[in-house]
PDB file of C-alpha atoms and ligand atoms in Angstrom:
ATOM      1  CA  MET B 239     -35.682  36.231   4.015  1.00 76.00           C
ATOM      2  CA  PRO B 240     -37.896  34.045   1.841  1.00 80.00           C
ATOM      3  CA  ASP B 241     -38.246  30.380   2.706  1.00 89.00           C
ATOM      4  CA  LEU B 242     -36.704  29.171  -0.568  1.00 95.00           C
ATOM      5  CA  PRO B 243     -33.393  27.478  -1.384  1.00 97.00           C
ATOM      6  CA  LEU B 244     -30.581  30.039  -1.757  1.00 97.00           C
ATOM      7  CA  VAL B 245     -28.847  29.536  -5.111  1.00 96.00           C
ATOM      8  CA  ALA B 246     -26.291  32.319  -4.980  1.00 95.00           C
ATOM      9  CA  ARG B 247     -25.345  35.376  -3.038  1.00 95.00           C
ATOM     10  CA  GLY B 248     -23.881  38.125  -5.185  1.00 93.00           C
ATOM     11  CA  LYS B 249     -22.362  41.368  -3.999  1.00 93.00           C
ATOM     12  CA  VAL B 250     -25.776  43.062  -4.010  1.00 96.00           C
ATOM     13  CA  ARG B 251     -28.434  40.390  -4.619  1.00 97.00           C
ATOM     14  CA  GLU B 252     -29.551  37.092  -3.164  1.00 97.00           C
ATOM     15  CA  VAL B 253     -30.775  34.574  -5.724  1.00 98.00           C
ATOM     16  CA  TYR B 254     -33.366  31.960  -4.639  1.00 98.00           C
ATOM     17  CA  ASP B 255     -34.776  28.969  -6.465  1.00 98.00           C
ATOM     18  CA  ALA B 256     -38.515  29.611  -6.887  1.00 97.00           C
ATOM     19  CA  GLY B 257     -39.202  26.312  -8.675  1.00 96.00           C
ATOM     20  CA  ASP B 258     -40.379  25.690 -12.242  1.00 95.00           C
ATOM     21  CA  ASP B 259     -37.237  27.218 -13.766  1.00 96.00           C
ATOM     22  CA  ARG B 260     -37.859  30.468 -11.948  1.00 97.00           C
ATOM     23  CA  LEU B 261     -35.587  32.487  -9.632  1.00 98.00           C
ATOM     24  CA  LEU B 262     -36.362  35.099  -7.029  1.00 98.00           C
ATOM     25  CA  LEU B 263     -33.797  37.931  -7.244  1.00 98.00           C
ATOM     26  CA  VAL B 264     -33.769  39.938  -4.025  1.00 98.00           C
ATOM     27  CA  ALA B 265     -31.832  43.216  -4.080  1.00 98.00           C
ATOM     28  CA  SER B 266     -30.306  44.149  -0.722  1.00 98.00           C
ATOM     29  CA  ASP B 267     -29.234  47.631   0.402  1.00 98.00           C
ATOM     30  CA  ARG B 268     -25.595  46.600   0.088  1.00 98.00           C
ATOM     31  CA  ILE B 269     -23.392  48.786  -2.083  1.00 97.00           C
ATOM     32  CA  SER B 270     -20.226  47.648  -3.807  1.00 95.00           C
ATOM     33  CA  ALA B 271     -17.391  49.722  -5.226  1.00 93.00           C
ATOM     34  CA  TYR B 272     -14.183  48.633  -6.909  1.00 90.00           C
ATOM     35  CA  ASP B 273     -15.409  45.023  -6.546  1.00 86.00           C
ATOM     36  CA  HIS B 274     -15.691  45.269  -2.744  1.00 93.00           C
ATOM     37  CA  VAL B 275     -18.921  45.231  -0.760  1.00 96.00           C
ATOM     38  CA  LEU B 276     -18.879  48.211   1.603  1.00 98.00           C
ATOM     39  CA  PRO B 277     -19.709  47.601   5.283  1.00 98.00           C
ATOM     40  CA  THR B 278     -22.400  50.334   5.315  1.00 98.00           C
ATOM     41  CA  PRO B 279     -25.771  49.738   3.597  1.00 98.00           C
ATOM     42  CA  ILE B 280     -27.669  52.486   1.743  1.00 98.00           C
ATOM     43  CA  PRO B 281     -31.307  52.563   2.973  1.00 98.00           C
ATOM     44  CA  ASP B 282     -33.902  51.887   0.226  1.00 98.00           C
ATOM     45  CA  LYS B 283     -31.246  51.114  -2.385  1.00 98.00           C
ATOM     46  CA  GLY B 284     -32.574  47.579  -2.995  1.00 98.00           C
ATOM     47  CA  ARG B 285     -36.074  48.891  -3.649  1.00 98.00           C
ATOM     48  CA  VAL B 286     -34.792  51.610  -5.992  1.00 98.00           C
ATOM     49  CA  LEU B 287     -32.753  49.108  -8.034  1.00 98.00           C
ATOM     50  CA  THR B 288     -35.641  46.665  -8.312  1.00 98.00           C
ATOM     51  CA  GLN B 289     -38.353  49.183  -9.104  1.00 98.00           C
ATOM     52  CA  LEU B 290     -36.224  51.022 -11.638  1.00 98.00           C
ATOM     53  CA  SER B 291     -35.329  47.741 -13.373  1.00 98.00           C
ATOM     54  CA  VAL B 292     -38.988  46.750 -13.501  1.00 98.00           C
ATOM     55  CA  TRP B 293     -39.832  50.097 -15.116  1.00 98.00           C
ATOM     56  CA  TRP B 294     -37.031  49.768 -17.672  1.00 98.00           C
ATOM     57  CA  PHE B 295     -37.952  46.202 -18.676  1.00 98.00           C
ATOM     58  CA  ASP B 296     -41.295  47.579 -19.784  1.00 98.00           C
ATOM     59  CA  GLN B 297     -39.727  50.556 -21.608  1.00 98.00           C
ATOM     60  CA  LEU B 298     -37.257  48.326 -23.443  1.00 98.00           C
ATOM     61  CA  THR B 299     -39.686  45.629 -24.583  1.00 98.00           C
ATOM     62  CA  PRO B 300     -40.123  47.090 -28.107  1.00 98.00           C
ATOM     63  CA  VAL B 301     -36.345  47.006 -28.661  1.00 98.00           C
ATOM     64  CA  LEU B 302     -36.163  43.397 -27.450  1.00 98.00           C
ATOM     65  CA  ASP B 303     -39.136  42.448 -29.635  1.00 98.00           C
ATOM     66  CA  ALA B 304     -37.379  43.877 -32.685  1.00 98.00           C
ATOM     67  CA  PHE B 305     -34.482  41.483 -32.049  1.00 98.00           C
ATOM     68  CA  GLY B 306     -36.717  38.495 -31.312  1.00 97.00           C
ATOM     69  CA  ALA B 307     -35.378  38.642 -27.751  1.00 98.00           C
ATOM     70  CA  ALA B 308     -37.135  38.907 -24.374  1.00 98.00           C
ATOM     71  CA  HIS B 309     -36.485  39.972 -20.789  1.00 98.00           C
ATOM     72  CA  HIS B 310     -36.469  37.710 -17.748  1.00 98.00           C
ATOM     73  CA  LEU B 311     -39.024  39.494 -15.540  1.00 98.00           C
ATOM     74  CA  LEU B 312     -42.114  37.424 -14.741  1.00 98.00           C
ATOM     75  CA  SER B 313     -43.516  39.447 -11.845  1.00 98.00           C
ATOM     76  CA  ALA B 314     -42.521  41.991  -9.220  1.00 98.00           C
ATOM     77  CA  ASP B 315     -45.862  41.571  -7.414  1.00 97.00           C
ATOM     78  CA  ASP B 316     -46.079  37.811  -7.003  1.00 96.00           C
ATOM     79  CA  VAL B 317     -43.223  37.735  -4.464  1.00 97.00           C
ATOM     80  CA  PRO B 318     -43.012  36.900  -0.724  1.00 97.00           C
ATOM     81  CA  ALA B 319     -44.351  39.735   1.442  1.00 96.00           C
ATOM     82  CA  ASP B 320     -41.129  40.179   3.437  1.00 96.00           C
ATOM     83  CA  VAL B 321     -39.165  41.097   0.307  1.00 97.00           C
ATOM     84  CA  ALA B 322     -41.965  42.939  -1.520  1.00 97.00           C
ATOM     85  CA  GLY B 323     -40.668  45.965  -3.428  1.00 97.00           C
ATOM     86  CA  ARG B 324     -37.119  44.691  -3.716  1.00 98.00           C
ATOM     87  CA  ALA B 325     -37.644  41.299  -5.336  1.00 98.00           C
ATOM     88  CA  MET B 326     -38.292  40.123  -8.877  1.00 98.00           C
ATOM     89  CA  LEU B 327     -39.557  36.732  -9.936  1.00 98.00           C
ATOM     90  CA  VAL B 328     -37.613  35.939 -13.125  1.00 98.00           C
ATOM     91  CA  ARG B 329     -37.023  33.193 -15.655  1.00 98.00           C
ATOM     92  CA  ARG B 330     -33.960  31.172 -14.776  1.00 97.00           C
ATOM     93  CA  LEU B 331     -31.342  31.619 -17.503  1.00 98.00           C
ATOM     94  CA  GLU B 332     -28.020  30.163 -18.498  1.00 97.00           C
ATOM     95  CA  MET B 333     -26.084  33.441 -18.192  1.00 97.00           C
ATOM     96  CA  LEU B 334     -23.554  34.272 -20.929  1.00 97.00           C
ATOM     97  CA  PRO B 335     -20.038  34.703 -19.468  1.00 96.00           C
ATOM     98  CA  VAL B 336     -19.812  38.291 -20.731  1.00 97.00           C
ATOM     99  CA  GLU B 337     -20.790  41.635 -19.220  1.00 97.00           C
ATOM    100  CA  CYS B 338     -22.169  43.684 -22.107  1.00 98.00           C
ATOM    101  CA  VAL B 339     -21.112  47.286 -21.600  1.00 97.00           C
ATOM    102  CA  ALA B 340     -22.111  50.134 -23.911  1.00 98.00           C
ATOM    103  CA  ARG B 341     -20.464  53.550 -23.660  1.00 97.00           C
ATOM    104  CA  GLY B 342     -21.749  56.703 -25.283  1.00 98.00           C
ATOM    105  CA  TYR B 343     -19.425  58.998 -23.339  1.00 98.00           C
ATOM    106  CA  LEU B 344     -15.855  58.800 -22.139  1.00 97.00           C
ATOM    107  CA  SER B 345     -15.533  58.173 -18.406  1.00 96.00           C
ATOM    108  CA  GLY B 346     -13.635  56.250 -15.769  1.00 91.00           C
ATOM    109  CA  SER B 347     -11.744  53.246 -17.095  1.00 90.00           C
ATOM    110  CA  GLY B 348     -12.804  54.259 -20.637  1.00 93.00           C
ATOM    111  CA  THR B 349     -10.928  57.552 -20.271  1.00 96.00           C
ATOM    112  CA  ALA B 350      -7.871  55.744 -18.897  1.00 94.00           C
ATOM    113  CA  GLU B 351      -7.856  53.317 -21.827  1.00 93.00           C
ATOM    114  CA  TYR B 352      -8.307  56.128 -24.374  1.00 96.00           C
ATOM    115  CA  ARG B 353      -5.417  58.137 -22.865  1.00 96.00           C
ATOM    116  CA  ARG B 354      -3.182  55.090 -23.100  1.00 96.00           C
ATOM    117  CA  THR B 355      -4.135  53.850 -26.562  1.00 95.00           C
ATOM    118  CA  GLY B 356      -6.242  56.470 -28.358  1.00 96.00           C
ATOM    119  CA  SER B 357      -8.979  53.904 -28.677  1.00 95.00           C
ATOM    120  CA  ILE B 358     -11.433  51.923 -26.597  1.00 94.00           C
ATOM    121  CA  ARG B 359     -10.854  48.244 -27.110  1.00 89.00           C
ATOM    122  CA  ASP B 360     -10.778  47.668 -30.891  1.00 87.00           C
ATOM    123  CA  VAL B 361     -12.557  50.976 -31.654  1.00 92.00           C
ATOM    124  CA  PRO B 362     -10.222  53.843 -32.683  1.00 95.00           C
ATOM    125  CA  LEU B 363     -11.385  57.284 -31.489  1.00 96.00           C
ATOM    126  CA  PRO B 364     -10.605  60.812 -32.668  1.00 96.00           C
ATOM    127  CA  PRO B 365      -7.938  62.814 -30.782  1.00 97.00           C
ATOM    128  CA  GLY B 366      -8.831  65.487 -28.242  1.00 97.00           C
ATOM    129  CA  LEU B 367     -11.498  63.671 -26.242  1.00 98.00           C
ATOM    130  CA  VAL B 368     -11.585  64.291 -22.481  1.00 97.00           C
ATOM    131  CA  GLU B 369     -13.350  62.868 -19.417  1.00 97.00           C
ATOM    132  CA  GLY B 370     -17.061  63.356 -20.092  1.00 98.00           C
ATOM    133  CA  SER B 371     -16.827  63.762 -23.898  1.00 98.00           C
ATOM    134  CA  GLN B 372     -19.555  62.256 -26.019  1.00 98.00           C
ATOM    135  CA  LEU B 373     -18.200  59.561 -28.344  1.00 98.00           C
ATOM    136  CA  PRO B 374     -18.844  59.841 -32.102  1.00 97.00           C
ATOM    137  CA  ALA B 375     -21.019  56.719 -31.736  1.00 97.00           C
ATOM    138  CA  PRO B 376     -21.728  54.388 -28.808  1.00 98.00           C
ATOM    139  CA  VAL B 377     -19.193  51.574 -28.477  1.00 96.00           C
ATOM    140  CA  PHE B 378     -19.495  48.017 -27.166  1.00 97.00           C
ATOM    141  CA  THR B 379     -16.836  47.420 -24.491  1.00 96.00           C
ATOM    142  CA  PRO B 380     -17.435  43.961 -23.038  1.00 96.00           C
ATOM    143  CA  SER B 381     -15.764  42.490 -19.988  1.00 95.00           C
ATOM    144  CA  THR B 382     -15.568  39.060 -18.435  1.00 93.00           C
ATOM    145  CA  LYS B 383     -17.923  38.107 -15.627  1.00 86.00           C
ATOM    146  CA  ALA B 384     -15.410  37.758 -12.818  1.00 75.00           C
ATOM    147  CA  GLU B 385     -15.540  34.972 -10.241  1.00 69.00           C
ATOM    148  CA  VAL B 386     -16.123  36.062  -6.638  1.00 61.00           C
ATOM    149  CA  GLY B 387     -13.106  38.037  -5.425  1.00 63.00           C
ATOM    150  CA  GLU B 388     -11.787  38.591  -8.953  1.00 69.00           C
ATOM    151  CA  HIS B 389     -11.997  41.801 -10.958  1.00 74.00           C
ATOM    152  CA  ASP B 390     -13.917  42.067 -14.226  1.00 79.00           C
ATOM    153  CA  GLU B 391     -11.450  42.071 -17.070  1.00 88.00           C
ATOM    154  CA  ALA B 392     -11.808  44.127 -20.245  1.00 91.00           C
ATOM    155  CA  ILE B 393     -11.998  41.929 -23.343  1.00 95.00           C
ATOM    156  CA  ASP B 394     -12.159  42.679 -27.042  1.00 93.00           C
ATOM    157  CA  PHE B 395     -14.808  41.528 -29.468  1.00 96.00           C
ATOM    158  CA  ALA B 396     -12.676  38.609 -30.701  1.00 96.00           C
ATOM    159  CA  ARG B 397     -12.676  37.199 -27.165  1.00 97.00           C
ATOM    160  CA  VAL B 398     -16.483  37.473 -27.011  1.00 98.00           C
ATOM    161  CA  VAL B 399     -16.594  35.453 -30.243  1.00 98.00           C
ATOM    162  CA  GLU B 400     -14.418  32.791 -28.591  1.00 97.00           C
ATOM    163  CA  LEU B 401     -16.673  32.722 -25.535  1.00 97.00           C
ATOM    164  CA  VAL B 402     -20.125  32.620 -27.151  1.00 97.00           C
ATOM    165  CA  GLY B 403     -19.621  32.066 -30.890  1.00 98.00           C
ATOM    166  CA  ALA B 404     -19.631  34.552 -33.766  1.00 98.00           C
ATOM    167  CA  ALA B 405     -23.374  34.780 -34.393  1.00 97.00           C
ATOM    168  CA  ARG B 406     -24.263  35.183 -30.705  1.00 98.00           C
ATOM    169  CA  ALA B 407     -21.457  37.729 -30.230  1.00 98.00           C
ATOM    170  CA  GLU B 408     -22.777  39.907 -33.068  1.00 98.00           C
ATOM    171  CA  GLU B 409     -26.294  39.570 -31.729  1.00 98.00           C
ATOM    172  CA  VAL B 410     -25.397  40.695 -28.181  1.00 98.00           C
ATOM    173  CA  ARG B 411     -23.261  43.547 -29.490  1.00 98.00           C
ATOM    174  CA  GLU B 412     -26.058  44.897 -31.688  1.00 98.00           C
ATOM    175  CA  LEU B 413     -28.709  44.379 -29.018  1.00 98.00           C
ATOM    176  CA  THR B 414     -26.514  46.005 -26.338  1.00 98.00           C
ATOM    177  CA  LEU B 415     -26.036  49.071 -28.531  1.00 98.00           C
ATOM    178  CA  ALA B 416     -29.735  49.236 -29.471  1.00 98.00           C
ATOM    179  CA  LEU B 417     -30.788  49.002 -25.806  1.00 99.00           C
ATOM    180  CA  TYR B 418     -28.230  51.661 -24.891  1.00 99.00           C
ATOM    181  CA  ARG B 419     -29.492  53.999 -27.630  1.00 98.00           C
ATOM    182  CA  ARG B 420     -33.113  53.636 -26.574  1.00 98.00           C
ATOM    183  CA  GLY B 421     -32.181  53.970 -22.886  1.00 98.00           C
ATOM    184  CA  ALA B 422     -30.160  57.108 -23.633  1.00 98.00           C
ATOM    185  CA  GLU B 423     -33.049  58.595 -25.605  1.00 98.00           C
ATOM    186  CA  ILE B 424     -35.513  58.002 -22.743  1.00 98.00           C
ATOM    187  CA  ALA B 425     -33.013  59.305 -20.180  1.00 98.00           C
ATOM    188  CA  ALA B 426     -32.386  62.417 -22.294  1.00 98.00           C
ATOM    189  CA  SER B 427     -36.081  63.233 -22.278  1.00 98.00           C
ATOM    190  CA  ALA B 428     -35.843  63.134 -18.453  1.00 98.00           C
ATOM    191  CA  GLY B 429     -32.835  65.484 -18.434  1.00 98.00           C
ATOM    192  CA  ILE B 430     -30.314  62.721 -17.765  1.00 98.00           C
ATOM    193  CA  VAL B 431     -27.245  61.730 -19.767  1.00 98.00           C
ATOM    194  CA  LEU B 432     -26.832  57.949 -19.859  1.00 98.00           C
ATOM    195  CA  ALA B 433     -23.039  57.916 -20.129  1.00 98.00           C
ATOM    196  CA  ASP B 434     -22.634  54.150 -20.082  1.00 98.00           C
ATOM    197  CA  THR B 435     -24.288  51.009 -18.826  1.00 98.00           C
ATOM    198  CA  LYS B 436     -23.874  47.261 -18.434  1.00 98.00           C
ATOM    199  CA  PHE B 437     -26.324  44.561 -19.477  1.00 98.00           C
ATOM    200  CA  GLU B 438     -26.245  40.829 -18.787  1.00 98.00           C
ATOM    201  CA  PHE B 439     -27.877  38.357 -21.135  1.00 98.00           C
ATOM    202  CA  GLY B 440     -28.711  34.706 -20.768  1.00 98.00           C
ATOM    203  CA  LEU B 441     -30.242  31.911 -22.769  1.00 98.00           C
ATOM    204  CA  SER B 442     -33.660  30.404 -22.158  1.00 96.00           C
ATOM    205  CA  PRO B 443     -33.951  26.585 -22.181  1.00 92.00           C
ATOM    206  CA  SER B 444     -34.994  26.854 -25.846  1.00 92.00           C
ATOM    207  CA  GLY B 445     -31.856  28.863 -26.660  1.00 94.00           C
ATOM    208  CA  GLY B 446     -33.497  32.279 -27.019  1.00 96.00           C
ATOM    209  CA  LEU B 447     -31.586  35.403 -26.031  1.00 98.00           C
ATOM    210  CA  VAL B 448     -32.991  36.990 -22.854  1.00 98.00           C
ATOM    211  CA  LEU B 449     -32.062  40.228 -21.083  1.00 98.00           C
ATOM    212  CA  GLY B 450     -31.436  39.366 -17.425  1.00 98.00           C
ATOM    213  CA  ASP B 451     -30.137  40.849 -14.184  1.00 98.00           C
ATOM    214  CA  GLU B 452     -30.868  44.500 -13.360  1.00 98.00           C
ATOM    215  CA  VAL B 453     -31.164  47.105 -16.107  1.00 98.00           C
ATOM    216  CA  LEU B 454     -30.207  50.760 -16.355  1.00 98.00           C
ATOM    217  CA  THR B 455     -29.891  51.307 -12.620  1.00 98.00           C
ATOM    218  CA  PRO B 456     -27.464  53.628 -10.807  1.00 96.00           C
ATOM    219  CA  ASP B 457     -25.421  50.488  -9.949  1.00 95.00           C
ATOM    220  CA  SER B 458     -25.040  49.400 -13.566  1.00 96.00           C
ATOM    221  CA  SER B 459     -24.945  52.811 -15.269  1.00 96.00           C
ATOM    222  CA  ARG B 460     -23.478  56.283 -15.153  1.00 96.00           C
ATOM    223  CA  PHE B 461     -26.254  58.900 -15.013  1.00 97.00           C
ATOM    224  CA  TRP B 462     -25.313  62.575 -15.292  1.00 97.00           C
ATOM    225  CA  PRO B 463     -27.646  65.562 -14.978  1.00 97.00           C
ATOM    226  CA  ALA B 464     -27.844  66.873 -18.572  1.00 98.00           C
ATOM    227  CA  ALA B 465     -28.101  70.486 -17.422  1.00 97.00           C
ATOM    228  CA  SER B 466     -24.615  70.460 -15.898  1.00 96.00           C
ATOM    229  CA  TRP B 467     -22.885  68.214 -18.463  1.00 98.00           C
ATOM    230  CA  SER B 468     -19.544  69.807 -19.256  1.00 97.00           C
ATOM    231  CA  PRO B 469     -16.697  67.630 -20.578  1.00 97.00           C
ATOM    232  CA  GLY B 470     -13.211  68.121 -19.174  1.00 97.00           C
ATOM    233  CA  ALA B 471     -13.666  66.926 -15.603  1.00 93.00           C
ATOM    234  CA  ALA B 472     -15.603  64.375 -13.559  1.00 92.00           C
ATOM    235  CA  GLN B 473     -19.349  64.974 -13.970  1.00 94.00           C
ATOM    236  CA  PRO B 474     -21.846  65.316 -11.128  1.00 93.00           C
ATOM    237  CA  SER B 475     -23.830  62.079 -11.137  1.00 94.00           C
ATOM    238  CA  PHE B 476     -26.857  60.135  -9.888  1.00 92.00           C
ATOM    239  CA  ASP B 477     -24.910  56.945  -9.401  1.00 87.00           C
ATOM    240  CA  LYS B 478     -22.252  55.410  -7.220  1.00 87.00           C
ATOM    241  CA  GLN B 479     -19.470  57.597  -8.603  1.00 88.00           C
ATOM    242  CA  TYR B 480     -20.070  59.814  -5.570  1.00 92.00           C
ATOM    243  CA  VAL B 481     -19.213  56.889  -3.291  1.00 95.00           C
ATOM    244  CA  ARG B 482     -16.204  55.893  -5.406  1.00 93.00           C
ATOM    245  CA  ASP B 483     -14.921  59.478  -5.163  1.00 91.00           C
ATOM    246  CA  TRP B 484     -15.446  59.544  -1.401  1.00 96.00           C
ATOM    247  CA  LEU B 485     -13.585  56.231  -1.048  1.00 96.00           C
ATOM    248  CA  THR B 486     -10.692  57.558  -3.126  1.00 93.00           C
ATOM    249  CA  SER B 487     -10.456  60.741  -1.058  1.00 95.00           C
ATOM    250  CA  SER B 488     -10.559  58.660   2.149  1.00 96.00           C
ATOM    251  CA  GLY B 489      -7.208  57.176   1.192  1.00 96.00           C
ATOM    252  CA  TRP B 490      -8.529  53.588   1.057  1.00 97.00           C
ATOM    253  CA  ASP B 491      -6.121  51.376  -0.905  1.00 96.00           C
ATOM    254  CA  ARG B 492      -8.834  49.261  -2.640  1.00 94.00           C
ATOM    255  CA  VAL B 493      -7.215  46.125  -1.201  1.00 94.00           C
ATOM    256  CA  SER B 494      -7.802  46.112   2.566  1.00 96.00           C
ATOM    257  CA  PRO B 495     -11.394  45.936   3.888  1.00 96.00           C
ATOM    258  CA  PRO B 496     -13.218  49.135   2.848  1.00 97.00           C
ATOM    259  CA  PRO B 497     -14.084  51.779   5.485  1.00 97.00           C
ATOM    260  CA  GLU B 498     -17.560  52.512   6.903  1.00 98.00           C
ATOM    261  CA  LEU B 499     -19.338  55.372   5.117  1.00 98.00           C
ATOM    262  CA  PRO B 500     -20.176  58.398   7.309  1.00 97.00           C
ATOM    263  CA  ASP B 501     -23.875  59.239   7.784  1.00 98.00           C
ATOM    264  CA  ASP B 502     -23.802  62.259   5.463  1.00 97.00           C
ATOM    265  CA  VAL B 503     -22.276  60.183   2.651  1.00 97.00           C
ATOM    266  CA  VAL B 504     -24.956  57.521   3.170  1.00 97.00           C
ATOM    267  CA  ALA B 505     -27.710  60.145   3.051  1.00 97.00           C
ATOM    268  CA  ALA B 506     -26.279  61.862  -0.046  1.00 96.00           C
ATOM    269  CA  THR B 507     -25.903  58.499  -1.799  1.00 97.00           C
ATOM    270  CA  ARG B 508     -29.482  57.504  -0.974  1.00 97.00           C
ATOM    271  CA  GLU B 509     -30.664  60.856  -2.357  1.00 96.00           C
ATOM    272  CA  ARG B 510     -28.825  60.241  -5.633  1.00 96.00           C
ATOM    273  CA  TYR B 511     -30.358  56.790  -6.090  1.00 97.00           C
ATOM    274  CA  VAL B 512     -33.845  58.099  -5.320  1.00 97.00           C
ATOM    275  CA  ALA B 513     -33.328  61.111  -7.634  1.00 96.00           C
ATOM    276  CA  ALA B 514     -32.351  58.795 -10.494  1.00 97.00           C
ATOM    277  CA  TYR B 515     -35.551  56.787  -9.988  1.00 98.00           C
ATOM    278  CA  GLU B 516     -37.792  59.829  -9.682  1.00 98.00           C
ATOM    279  CA  ARG B 517     -36.342  61.740 -12.623  1.00 97.00           C
ATOM    280  CA  LEU B 518     -36.352  58.774 -14.968  1.00 98.00           C
ATOM    281  CA  THR B 519     -39.779  57.380 -14.143  1.00 98.00           C
ATOM    282  CA  GLY B 520     -41.417  60.726 -13.404  1.00 98.00           C
ATOM    283  CA  THR B 521     -43.009  59.222 -10.281  1.00 97.00           C
ATOM    284  CA  PRO B 522     -42.220  59.850  -6.600  1.00 97.00           C
ATOM    285  CA  PHE B 523     -40.366  57.052  -4.823  1.00 96.00           C
ATOM    286  CA  ARG B 524     -42.362  55.641  -1.901  1.00 86.00           C
TER     287      ARG B 524
HETATM  288  P1  ATP U 695     -21.487  37.860  -9.170  1.00 95.72           P
HETATM  289  O1  ATP U 695     -21.823  37.506  -7.746  1.00 95.72           O
HETATM  290  O2  ATP U 695     -22.212  37.009 -10.170  1.00 95.72           O
HETATM  291  O3  ATP U 695     -20.009  37.934  -9.439  1.00 95.72           O
HETATM  292  P2  ATP U 695     -22.699  40.385  -8.684  1.00 95.72           P
HETATM  293  O4  ATP U 695     -21.943  40.591  -7.447  1.00 95.72           O
HETATM  294  O5  ATP U 695     -22.939  41.504  -9.608  1.00 95.72           O
HETATM  295  O6  ATP U 695     -21.957  39.289  -9.522  1.00 95.72           O
HETATM  296  P3  ATP U 695     -25.434  40.301  -8.004  1.00 95.72           P
HETATM  297  O7  ATP U 695     -25.788  41.309  -9.022  1.00 95.72           O
HETATM  298  O8  ATP U 695     -25.420  40.681  -6.566  1.00 95.72           O
HETATM  299  O9  ATP U 695     -24.053  39.616  -8.379  1.00 95.72           O
HETATM  300  O10 ATP U 695     -26.344  38.988  -8.122  1.00 95.72           O
HETATM  301  C1  ATP U 695     -27.103  38.694  -9.234  1.00 95.72           C
HETATM  302  C2  ATP U 695     -26.594  37.426  -9.890  1.00 95.72           C
HETATM  303  O11 ATP U 695     -27.678  36.777 -10.566  1.00 95.72           O
HETATM  304  C3  ATP U 695     -25.539  37.715 -10.951  1.00 95.72           C
HETATM  305  O12 ATP U 695     -24.552  36.714 -10.907  1.00 95.72           O
HETATM  306  C4  ATP U 695     -26.329  37.629 -12.265  1.00 95.72           C
HETATM  307  O13 ATP U 695     -25.522  37.261 -13.353  1.00 95.72           O
HETATM  308  C5  ATP U 695     -27.333  36.547 -11.934  1.00 95.72           C
HETATM  309  N1  ATP U 695     -28.586  36.581 -12.699  1.00 95.72           N
HETATM  310  C6  ATP U 695     -29.331  37.668 -13.019  1.00 95.72           C
HETATM  311  N2  ATP U 695     -30.449  37.319 -13.693  1.00 95.72           N
HETATM  312  C7  ATP U 695     -30.430  35.964 -13.812  1.00 95.72           C
HETATM  313  C8  ATP U 695     -31.314  34.997 -14.404  1.00 95.72           C
HETATM  314  N3  ATP U 695     -32.450  35.363 -14.997  1.00 95.72           N
HETATM  315  N4  ATP U 695     -30.952  33.685 -14.348  1.00 95.72           N
HETATM  316  C9  ATP U 695     -29.791  33.312 -13.732  1.00 95.72           C
HETATM  317  N5  ATP U 695     -28.934  34.165 -13.144  1.00 95.72           N
HETATM  318  C10 ATP U 695     -29.236  35.490 -13.174  1.00 95.72           C
HETATM  319 MG1   MG U 696     -24.571  42.323 -10.500  1.00 95.72          MG
END
């Protein structure tokens, strides 16, 4: 591990102080599901998350430019040798207390909410939608950034306004949706449906809006192979849904410590993460 002061240890990443208002974000091979870190790591996962994020930051720069915003990546090369490939040197931000989720398709907790209320958050939806359906237009479905051990909580737009102010709330909603649309367009050209994703934004010392964290990875997004997309049931995916499904079928109660993953589940999960990287970027993962 790098010889720098540890600032925070998240479920997946270690955050180090790199001096001069910079952080070193190091992605581990840990995998989390249902807000628990699983005891079994997924080999190469940290490198896939980092390298895919680095690729996306570049792809998304025109969208950020159009909003007068920026991303936090300074370098993925100028990092300590022992974490090379899975670390990013970034600008240190004051993170907004909101997870900015965009959904273009109905899935998971979105489907549950729709079945209960006919809408997602404050956005009414037409009847007849099922798991996997494309929404008439992408929707912004923010949640709180939970404290360690807590679960993220769905919030409506009015709560985002309370948390960050009206102007900033509108700005992050529009930017979240614009980034989702561009991400979905790029994914589509690689044969992948970007069903939903989560962004995190922060403020630079001068108050500018900056896209932080990881972006459009299999940890923060649902990726479905476009060729097999067929609404009405759970979709095959290149993300951690496979692990969530395995955990559910294992009978784990989501409260007690999660079980070890068997070797074949580890291997199949690694393959999904690598496939997401390779399909999206069009380059082999090494
Ligand atoms: P948390 O531990 O915050 O509840 P998490 O388990 O998702 O969430 P990780 O993703 O493992 O955490 O760690 C990354 C942490 O670094 C997150 O808390 C994220 O908000 C934060 N972060 C990402 N980019 C920046 C940045 N540029 N400046 C400051 N903090 C950042
Ligand atoms: Mg995170």
